[in-house]
Coordinates of C-alpha atoms in Angstrom, one line a residue:
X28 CA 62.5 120.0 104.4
X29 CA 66.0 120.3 106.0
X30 CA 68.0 116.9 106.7
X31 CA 68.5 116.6 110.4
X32 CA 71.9 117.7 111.7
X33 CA 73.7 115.0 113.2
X34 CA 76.3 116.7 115.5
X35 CA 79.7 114.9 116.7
X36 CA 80.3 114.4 120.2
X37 CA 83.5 117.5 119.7
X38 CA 80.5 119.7 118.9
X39 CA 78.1 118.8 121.7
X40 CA 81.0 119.1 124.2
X41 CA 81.5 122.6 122.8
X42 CA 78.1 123.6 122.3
X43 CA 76.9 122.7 125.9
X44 CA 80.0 124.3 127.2
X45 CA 79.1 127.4 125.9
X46 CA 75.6 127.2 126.9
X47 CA 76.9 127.0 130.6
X48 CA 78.3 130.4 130.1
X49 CA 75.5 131.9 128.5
X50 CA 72.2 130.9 127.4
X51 CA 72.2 132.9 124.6
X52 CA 75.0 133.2 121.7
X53 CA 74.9 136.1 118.9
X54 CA 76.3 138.4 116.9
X55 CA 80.2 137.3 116.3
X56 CA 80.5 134.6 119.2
X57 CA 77.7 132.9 117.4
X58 CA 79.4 133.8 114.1
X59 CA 83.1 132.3 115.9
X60 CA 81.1 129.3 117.5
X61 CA 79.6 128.2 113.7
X62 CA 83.0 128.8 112.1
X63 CA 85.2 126.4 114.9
X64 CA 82.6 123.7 114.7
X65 CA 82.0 124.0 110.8
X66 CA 78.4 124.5 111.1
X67 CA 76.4 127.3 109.5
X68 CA 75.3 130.1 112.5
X69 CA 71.7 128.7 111.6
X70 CA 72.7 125.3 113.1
X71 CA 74.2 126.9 116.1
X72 CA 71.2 129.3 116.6
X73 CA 68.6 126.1 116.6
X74 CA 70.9 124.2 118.2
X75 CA 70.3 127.0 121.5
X76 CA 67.1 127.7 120.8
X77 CA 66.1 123.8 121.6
X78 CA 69.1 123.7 124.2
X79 CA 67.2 127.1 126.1
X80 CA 63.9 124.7 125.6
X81 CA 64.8 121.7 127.2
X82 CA 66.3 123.9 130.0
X83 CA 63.1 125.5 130.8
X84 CA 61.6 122.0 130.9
X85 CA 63.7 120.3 133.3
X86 CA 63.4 123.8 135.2
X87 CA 60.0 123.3 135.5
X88 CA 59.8 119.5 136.4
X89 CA 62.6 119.8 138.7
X90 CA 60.1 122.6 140.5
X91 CA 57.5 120.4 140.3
X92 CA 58.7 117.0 141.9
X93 CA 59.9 119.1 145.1
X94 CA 56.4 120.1 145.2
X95 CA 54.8 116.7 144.9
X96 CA 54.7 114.8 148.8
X97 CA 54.9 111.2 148.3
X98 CA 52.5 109.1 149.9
X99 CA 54.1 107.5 153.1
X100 CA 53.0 103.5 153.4

């Protein structure tokens, strides 16, 4: 079992940065991204495969509460 990467707040700030400009990061850019942060490209792939996850959730419930009508006293 892997131990549970705690990342600084410097590496958050860059990571969701980059995930504004694209959802997905590969090839060198991921390669660049792991080396500037001193993580491994393993950590920055998970890292945007959770980040695309949580995304998609909010997406979702953010389409559903427009939907719901609240119930008027």
């Amino acid at each position: 079992r892997r131990v549970r990467t705690a990342f600084t707040p410097f590496q958050l700030l860059c990571l969701e940065t980059s995930f504004d400009k694209n959802h997905y990061v590969v090839g060198t850019e991921r390669k660049q991204l792991a080396s500037y942060l001193k993580l491994s490209e393993t950590q920055v792939k998970v890292w945007f495969q959770n980040r695309r996850t949580k995304w998609k959730r909010q997406a979702l419930e953010g389409n559903t509460n427009m939907h719901k009508n609240p119930l008027s006293p």
